[in-house]
């Protein structure tokens, strides 16, 4: 099937947008005239179908030139080539109106810890990001960057392995407001972390620019399973979090059909991702409207966590706190009724009352 067939198929099942790697769209190493024709064909089918180009990214991992890294290769010319390849595709992203440019550093890492000074690698990573932001500003493009953390695979240890590492790194950049995150369910789950908690913190820090939805069994290779096919409870909480947040970016499925799937099965897979997301969003609304849930949240003191604890510091508030008497035994003796609350989560997912 051609790219055009895929886009028409996605439009038929109700997809809103598509994303691309430079090499998906335009043949790697082909003459400029051929690449232009391939890009024009893509634009034509977007126009015909009304499908939006919601995100673009560079393939800096497939070609063997990147085997030691792209922005963090020890070879300076490989690093310069990686930045050039990215700049060229940023021009394409701007032409297609993609507001988000994702950077997954698939090859940015090591097998041998002796093979790179990590501080140098992070400095080169920062240098690349600062340069890309400078380019976007210079060209006056409306584009923001989203880093996609991943702990390992294909490298043994990847730089910026988790949401937390990436958010801390962004604070060191020259244009931190232009760089956020594209966290992926599978990647955070591979690291044994809760994707829900990571996304919640990214939202709290204003850094959720894009999201890769798929699914994953813990402790496995990057599976990219159909969204909602494995970690259904975490997925329910994730969808509830997104739907109740001010996140208005794409719900982007970075997933693939089962490896033995064929023919029409790929559309079952694509429909399934969207169907489950929408079903969980409906369930999340039901959950939040259920009076028993409101009662259970209150019994667990969930709303109380939104209340300020001590307020801003002043000598007077500190003196008052220091003189306050707490009934520690009574505080220790209280319950939080989490079992009842969590059972309501399960009841809602299972559709029982
Ligand atoms: Ca993945
Ligand atoms: Mg991804």
Short mmCIF file of C-alpha atoms and ligand atoms in Angstrom, two decimals:
data_model
loop_
_atom_site.label_atom_id
_atom_site.label_comp_id
_atom_site.label_asym_id
_atom_site.label_seq_id
_atom_site.Cartn_x
_atom_site.Cartn_y
_atom_site.Cartn_z
CA UNK A 1 0.00 0.00 0.00
CA UNK A 2 1.23 3.51 -0.78
CA UNK A 3 1.31 6.42 1.69
CA UNK A 4 -1.71 7.84 -0.13
CA UNK A 5 -3.67 4.59 0.39
CA UNK A 6 -2.82 4.64 4.10
CA UNK A 7 -3.99 8.24 4.46
CA UNK A 8 -7.23 7.54 2.59
CA UNK A 9 -7.80 4.49 4.80
CA UNK A 10 -7.18 6.52 7.95
CA UNK A 11 -9.54 9.25 6.73
CA UNK A 12 -12.21 6.58 6.10
CA UNK A 13 -12.06 5.34 9.69
CA UNK A 14 -12.23 8.88 11.10
CA UNK A 15 -8.60 9.75 11.89
CA UNK A 16 -8.00 13.48 12.25
CA UNK A 17 -4.27 13.73 11.56
CA UNK A 18 -1.09 11.95 10.55
CA UNK A 19 2.59 12.38 11.39
CA UNK A 20 5.71 11.41 9.47
CA UNK A 21 9.45 10.79 9.57
CA UNK A 22 11.30 12.51 6.73
CA UNK A 23 12.28 9.13 5.28
CA UNK A 24 8.67 7.81 5.34
CA UNK A 25 7.61 10.57 3.03
CA UNK A 26 10.60 11.23 0.77
CA UNK A 27 13.02 8.52 -0.35
CA UNK A 28 16.30 8.72 1.53
CA UNK A 29 19.11 9.90 -0.73
CA UNK A 30 16.83 10.44 -3.76
CA UNK A 31 17.38 13.48 -6.02
CA UNK A 32 15.67 16.68 -4.90
CA UNK A 33 13.18 16.54 -7.79
CA UNK A 34 11.94 13.09 -6.73
CA UNK A 35 11.69 14.16 -3.07
CA UNK A 36 9.70 17.24 -4.15
CA UNK A 37 7.30 15.06 -6.18
CA UNK A 38 6.81 12.70 -3.22
CA UNK A 39 6.13 15.62 -0.89
CA UNK A 40 3.66 17.16 -3.37
CA UNK A 41 1.82 13.83 -3.67
CA UNK A 42 1.51 13.72 0.14
CA UNK A 43 0.19 17.29 0.26
CA UNK A 44 -2.35 16.47 -2.45
CA UNK A 45 -3.81 13.52 -0.54
CA UNK A 46 -3.95 15.59 2.67
CA UNK A 47 -5.91 18.24 0.76
CA UNK A 48 -8.26 15.65 -0.77
CA UNK A 49 -9.01 13.90 2.52
CA UNK A 50 -8.90 16.85 4.95
CA UNK A 51 -6.45 14.90 7.12
CA UNK A 52 -4.12 17.24 9.01
CA UNK A 53 -0.34 16.89 9.37
CA UNK A 54 -0.10 17.14 13.15
CA UNK A 55 3.55 16.33 13.79
CA UNK A 56 6.84 15.71 12.01
CA UNK A 57 10.11 14.09 13.05
CA UNK A 58 13.49 13.08 11.66
CA UNK A 59 14.67 9.52 11.19
CA UNK A 60 18.02 9.70 12.98
CA UNK A 61 18.16 6.01 13.84
CA UNK A 62 17.69 3.73 10.82
CA UNK A 63 20.71 4.52 8.64
CA UNK A 64 24.02 2.97 9.83
CA UNK A 65 25.61 6.46 9.76
CA UNK A 66 23.79 6.98 13.09
CA UNK A 67 24.98 3.75 14.72
CA UNK A 68 27.02 5.69 17.30
CA UNK A 69 24.40 8.41 17.77
CA UNK A 70 23.13 11.43 15.86
CA UNK A 71 23.37 14.63 17.94
CA UNK A 72 25.66 12.74 20.35
CA UNK A 73 27.78 10.66 17.94
CA UNK A 74 31.46 10.84 18.82
CA UNK A 75 32.07 11.75 15.17
CA UNK A 76 31.64 15.52 14.73
CA UNK A 77 30.66 15.21 11.06
CA UNK A 78 27.91 12.72 11.91
CA UNK A 79 26.60 15.24 14.44
CA UNK A 80 26.72 18.03 11.85
CA UNK A 81 24.96 15.80 9.28
CA UNK A 82 22.22 14.89 11.83
CA UNK A 83 21.50 18.55 12.48
CA UNK A 84 21.49 19.29 8.73
CA UNK A 85 19.02 16.42 8.10
CA UNK A 86 16.79 17.79 10.86
CA UNK A 87 16.91 21.40 9.60
CA UNK A 88 15.90 20.24 6.12
CA UNK A 89 12.92 18.34 7.48
CA UNK A 90 11.90 21.25 9.73
CA UNK A 91 11.40 23.20 6.48
CA UNK A 92 9.08 20.41 5.30
CA UNK A 93 7.23 20.39 8.64
CA UNK A 94 6.70 24.15 8.33
CA UNK A 95 5.44 23.77 4.76
CA UNK A 96 2.91 21.17 5.93
CA UNK A 97 1.85 23.27 8.92
CA UNK A 98 2.93 20.74 11.55
CA UNK A 99 3.03 22.63 14.88
CA UNK A 100 5.09 20.01 16.74
CA UNK A 101 8.48 18.55 15.88
CA UNK A 102 9.34 15.38 17.81
CA UNK A 103 12.88 14.30 18.65
CA UNK A 104 13.28 10.67 19.69
CA UNK A 105 16.96 10.08 20.30
CA UNK A 106 16.89 6.42 19.37
CA UNK A 107 20.63 6.15 18.85
CA UNK A 108 21.65 8.73 21.47
CA UNK A 109 23.23 6.43 24.01
CA UNK A 110 25.83 3.77 24.67
CA UNK A 111 26.45 0.10 25.23
CA UNK A 112 29.88 0.71 26.77
CA UNK A 113 29.81 3.43 29.45
CA UNK A 114 33.47 4.08 28.64
CA UNK A 115 32.60 5.04 25.06
CA UNK A 116 31.22 8.53 25.74
CA UNK A 117 31.72 11.14 28.43
CA UNK A 118 28.05 11.62 29.44
CA UNK A 119 28.60 15.31 30.26
CA UNK A 120 30.02 15.90 26.76
CA UNK A 121 27.11 13.97 25.22
CA UNK A 122 24.56 16.08 27.10
CA UNK A 123 26.39 19.27 26.09
CA UNK A 124 26.24 18.21 22.44
CA UNK A 125 22.53 17.28 22.83
CA UNK A 126 21.88 20.75 24.26
CA UNK A 127 23.94 22.38 21.51
CA UNK A 128 21.81 20.63 18.87
CA UNK A 129 18.52 21.63 20.54
CA UNK A 130 19.66 25.25 20.97
CA UNK A 131 20.65 25.35 17.28
CA UNK A 132 17.32 23.89 16.11
CA UNK A 133 15.40 26.40 18.23
CA UNK A 134 17.56 29.19 16.81
CA UNK A 135 16.70 28.02 13.27
CA UNK A 136 12.96 27.93 13.98
CA UNK A 137 13.12 31.43 15.50
CA UNK A 138 15.20 32.74 12.59
CA UNK A 139 12.74 31.34 10.05
CA UNK A 140 9.77 32.52 12.15
CA UNK A 141 8.19 29.05 12.03
CA UNK A 142 5.33 28.24 14.44
CA UNK A 143 6.96 25.04 15.65
CA UNK A 144 7.71 23.65 19.11
CA UNK A 145 9.95 20.68 19.85
CA UNK A 146 8.90 17.63 21.86
CA UNK A 147 11.51 15.23 23.27
CA UNK A 148 10.53 11.57 23.43
CA UNK A 149 12.27 9.78 26.30
CA UNK A 150 13.07 6.06 26.18
CA UNK A 151 15.24 4.05 28.57
CA UNK A 152 16.91 1.62 26.12
CA UNK A 153 16.53 -0.12 22.74
CA UNK A 154 18.13 0.06 20.31
CA UNK A 155 20.96 1.37 22.57
CA UNK A 156 21.85 -0.35 25.83
CA UNK A 157 21.42 2.91 27.76
CA UNK A 158 19.78 5.92 26.16
CA UNK A 159 20.43 9.54 27.15
CA UNK A 160 17.29 11.27 28.54
CA UNK A 161 15.80 7.87 29.49
CA UNK A 162 12.61 9.02 31.25
CA UNK A 163 10.11 11.88 31.39
CA UNK A 164 11.88 13.17 34.50
CA UNK A 165 15.34 13.21 32.91
CA UNK A 166 13.99 15.02 29.84
CA UNK A 167 12.15 17.69 31.84
CA UNK A 168 15.24 18.41 33.91
CA UNK A 169 17.35 18.63 30.73
CA UNK A 170 14.95 21.16 29.16
CA UNK A 171 15.68 23.58 32.02
CA UNK A 172 19.31 23.70 30.82
CA UNK A 173 18.41 24.76 27.27
CA UNK A 174 18.67 28.23 25.74
CA UNK A 175 14.98 28.29 24.75
CA UNK A 176 13.24 26.10 27.36
CA UNK A 177 9.79 27.43 26.42
CA UNK A 178 10.17 25.99 22.90
CA UNK A 179 10.88 22.46 24.10
CA UNK A 180 8.50 20.07 25.83
CA UNK A 181 7.76 16.37 25.83
CA UNK A 182 6.26 13.64 23.70
CA UNK A 183 6.03 10.84 26.28
CA UNK A 184 5.11 7.34 25.09
CA UNK A 185 3.18 4.72 27.07
CA UNK A 186 5.51 1.90 26.04
CA UNK A 187 8.75 3.73 26.81
CA UNK A 188 7.89 4.74 30.36
CA UNK A 189 6.36 1.33 31.06
CA UNK A 190 9.54 -0.41 29.81
CA UNK A 191 11.37 1.48 32.58
CA UNK A 192 8.91 0.07 35.13
CA UNK A 193 7.39 3.50 35.74
CA UNK A 194 3.77 4.63 35.81
CA UNK A 195 3.03 6.48 32.58
CA UNK A 196 0.04 8.11 34.28
CA UNK A 197 2.24 9.67 36.98
CA UNK A 198 4.83 10.83 34.43
CA UNK A 199 2.24 12.48 32.20
CA UNK A 200 0.61 14.08 35.24
CA UNK A 201 3.91 15.72 36.17
CA UNK A 202 4.55 16.81 32.57
CA UNK A 203 1.11 18.48 32.57
CA UNK A 204 1.82 20.12 35.94
CA UNK A 205 5.07 21.53 34.52
CA UNK A 206 3.36 22.73 31.31
CA UNK A 207 5.52 20.35 29.25
CA UNK A 208 3.04 17.97 27.62
CA UNK A 209 3.34 19.13 23.99
CA UNK A 210 2.38 15.83 22.34
CA UNK A 211 1.69 12.24 23.43
CA UNK A 212 2.37 8.78 21.98
CA UNK A 213 -0.42 6.41 22.95
CA UNK A 214 0.09 2.67 22.63
CA UNK A 215 0.42 -0.18 25.12
CA UNK A 216 3.09 -2.35 26.63
CA UNK A 217 3.73 -5.22 29.01
CA UNK A 218 6.18 -4.21 31.72
CA UNK A 219 9.77 -5.43 31.41
CA UNK A 220 9.64 -6.26 27.68
CA UNK A 221 11.08 -4.87 24.47
CA UNK A 222 9.26 -1.85 22.99
CA UNK A 223 5.99 -3.50 21.96
CA UNK A 224 3.94 -0.54 20.60
CA UNK A 225 0.74 -2.50 21.16
CA UNK A 226 -2.76 -1.29 20.33
CA UNK A 227 -3.79 1.42 22.80
CA UNK A 228 -5.83 -0.03 25.66
CA UNK A 229 -4.90 -3.64 24.94
CA UNK A 230 -2.74 -4.27 28.04
CA UNK A 231 -2.61 -1.82 30.95
CA UNK A 232 -6.32 -1.03 30.95
CA UNK A 233 -6.43 0.46 34.47
CA UNK A 234 -3.47 2.81 33.89
CA UNK A 235 -5.00 3.63 30.47
CA UNK A 236 -8.33 4.52 32.10
CA UNK A 237 -6.59 6.82 34.57
CA UNK A 238 -4.47 8.31 31.75
CA UNK A 239 -7.49 9.08 29.56
CA UNK A 240 -9.33 10.59 32.54
CA UNK A 241 -6.25 12.73 33.25
CA UNK A 242 -5.99 13.95 29.64
CA UNK A 243 -9.72 14.60 29.29
CA UNK A 244 -9.83 16.59 32.54
CA UNK A 245 -6.68 18.59 31.69
CA UNK A 246 -6.09 21.57 29.42
CA UNK A 247 -4.05 19.40 27.02
CA UNK A 248 -5.38 20.13 23.53
CA UNK A 249 -2.69 18.49 21.40
CA UNK A 250 -3.22 15.37 19.30
CA UNK A 251 -4.08 11.99 20.76
CA UNK A 252 -1.40 10.33 18.70
CA UNK A 253 -1.24 6.55 18.40
CA UNK A 254 2.37 5.49 17.92
CA UNK A 255 1.54 1.82 17.72
CA UNK A 256 1.59 -1.08 15.30
CA UNK A 257 -0.57 -4.13 14.63
CA UNK A 258 0.39 -7.54 16.00
CA UNK A 259 3.28 -8.97 14.03
CA UNK A 260 1.11 -11.76 12.58
CA UNK A 261 -1.61 -9.31 11.46
CA UNK A 262 -2.35 -8.91 7.78
CA UNK A 263 -4.75 -7.28 5.32
CA UNK A 264 -7.84 -5.80 6.90
CA UNK A 265 -6.47 -6.61 10.35
CA UNK A 266 -4.41 -3.43 10.29
CA UNK A 267 -7.63 -1.41 10.14
CA UNK A 268 -9.07 -3.43 13.06
CA UNK A 269 -5.95 -2.36 14.92
CA UNK A 270 -6.28 1.33 13.96
CA UNK A 271 -10.01 1.43 14.74
CA UNK A 272 -9.36 -0.35 18.05
CA UNK A 273 -6.96 2.35 19.27
CA UNK A 274 -9.52 5.10 18.66
CA UNK A 275 -12.51 3.06 19.86
CA UNK A 276 -10.86 2.22 23.19
CA UNK A 277 -9.68 5.80 23.77
CA UNK A 278 -13.21 7.15 23.20
CA UNK A 279 -14.77 4.40 25.34
CA UNK A 280 -12.39 5.16 28.21
CA UNK A 281 -13.14 8.89 27.87
CA UNK A 282 -16.87 8.12 28.18
CA UNK A 283 -16.20 5.86 31.17
CA UNK A 284 -14.08 8.58 32.78
CA UNK A 285 -16.98 11.04 32.48
CA UNK A 286 -19.38 8.50 34.02
CA UNK A 287 -16.89 7.87 36.81
CA UNK A 288 -16.59 11.56 37.67
CA UNK A 289 -20.38 12.06 37.59
CA UNK A 290 -21.16 9.06 39.82
CA UNK A 291 -22.32 10.27 43.28
CA UNK A 292 -20.73 7.17 44.87
CA UNK A 293 -17.40 8.20 43.38
CA UNK A 294 -17.78 11.73 44.76
CA UNK A 295 -18.47 10.22 48.18
CA UNK A 296 -15.53 7.84 47.92
CA UNK A 297 -13.18 10.64 46.83
CA UNK A 298 -14.32 12.64 49.81
CA UNK A 299 -13.83 9.65 52.17
CA UNK A 300 -10.28 9.35 50.82
CA UNK A 301 -9.77 13.12 51.39
CA UNK A 302 -8.84 13.57 47.72
CA UNK A 303 -10.24 17.15 47.53
CA UNK A 304 -8.30 18.05 50.70
CA UNK A 305 -4.99 17.58 48.85
CA UNK A 306 -5.97 20.58 46.70
CA UNK A 307 -6.05 22.79 49.80
CA UNK A 308 -2.95 24.76 50.70
CA UNK A 309 -0.95 23.25 53.60
CA UNK A 310 0.78 26.19 55.26
CA UNK A 311 0.61 29.00 52.70
CA UNK A 312 3.57 31.24 51.95
CA UNK A 313 6.24 31.56 54.56
CA UNK A 314 6.14 34.34 57.11
CA UNK A 315 7.52 34.52 60.63
CA UNK A 316 3.96 34.71 61.96
CA UNK A 317 2.70 31.61 60.09
CA UNK A 318 5.80 29.67 61.14
CA UNK A 319 5.28 30.70 64.80
CA UNK A 320 1.62 29.68 64.62
CA UNK A 321 2.55 26.29 63.13
CA UNK A 322 5.29 25.71 65.69
CA UNK A 323 2.78 26.30 68.49
CA UNK A 324 -0.02 24.18 67.03
CA UNK A 325 -1.03 20.99 68.90
CA UNK A 326 -1.64 17.91 66.69
CA UNK A 327 -3.45 14.80 67.89
CA UNK A 328 -0.95 12.48 66.21
CA UNK A 329 -2.63 9.32 67.51
CA UNK A 330 -5.96 10.38 66.00
CA UNK A 331 -4.27 11.34 62.71
CA UNK A 332 -2.52 7.97 62.58
CA UNK A 333 -5.73 6.12 63.38
CA UNK A 334 -7.77 7.48 60.48
CA UNK A 335 -8.42 5.47 57.33
CA UNK A 336 -8.22 6.59 53.72
CA UNK A 337 -10.79 4.20 52.23
CA UNK A 338 -8.65 3.55 49.14
CA UNK A 339 -9.94 0.00 48.62
CA UNK A 340 -13.52 1.20 48.17
CA UNK A 341 -12.41 4.03 45.87
CA UNK A 342 -10.27 1.79 43.71
CA UNK A 343 -13.04 -0.81 43.42
CA UNK A 344 -15.21 1.92 41.91
CA UNK A 345 -12.49 2.43 39.28
CA UNK A 346 -12.57 -1.28 38.49
CA UNK A 347 -16.39 -1.39 38.54
CA UNK A 348 -16.50 1.45 36.01
CA UNK A 349 -13.95 -0.20 33.71
CA UNK A 350 -15.86 -3.49 33.91
CA UNK A 351 -19.21 -1.71 33.49
CA UNK A 352 -20.77 -3.19 36.64
CA UNK A 353 -22.61 -1.23 39.31
CA1 LIG B 1 7.62 2.68 20.92
MG1 LIG B 2 6.98 6.96 19.98
#
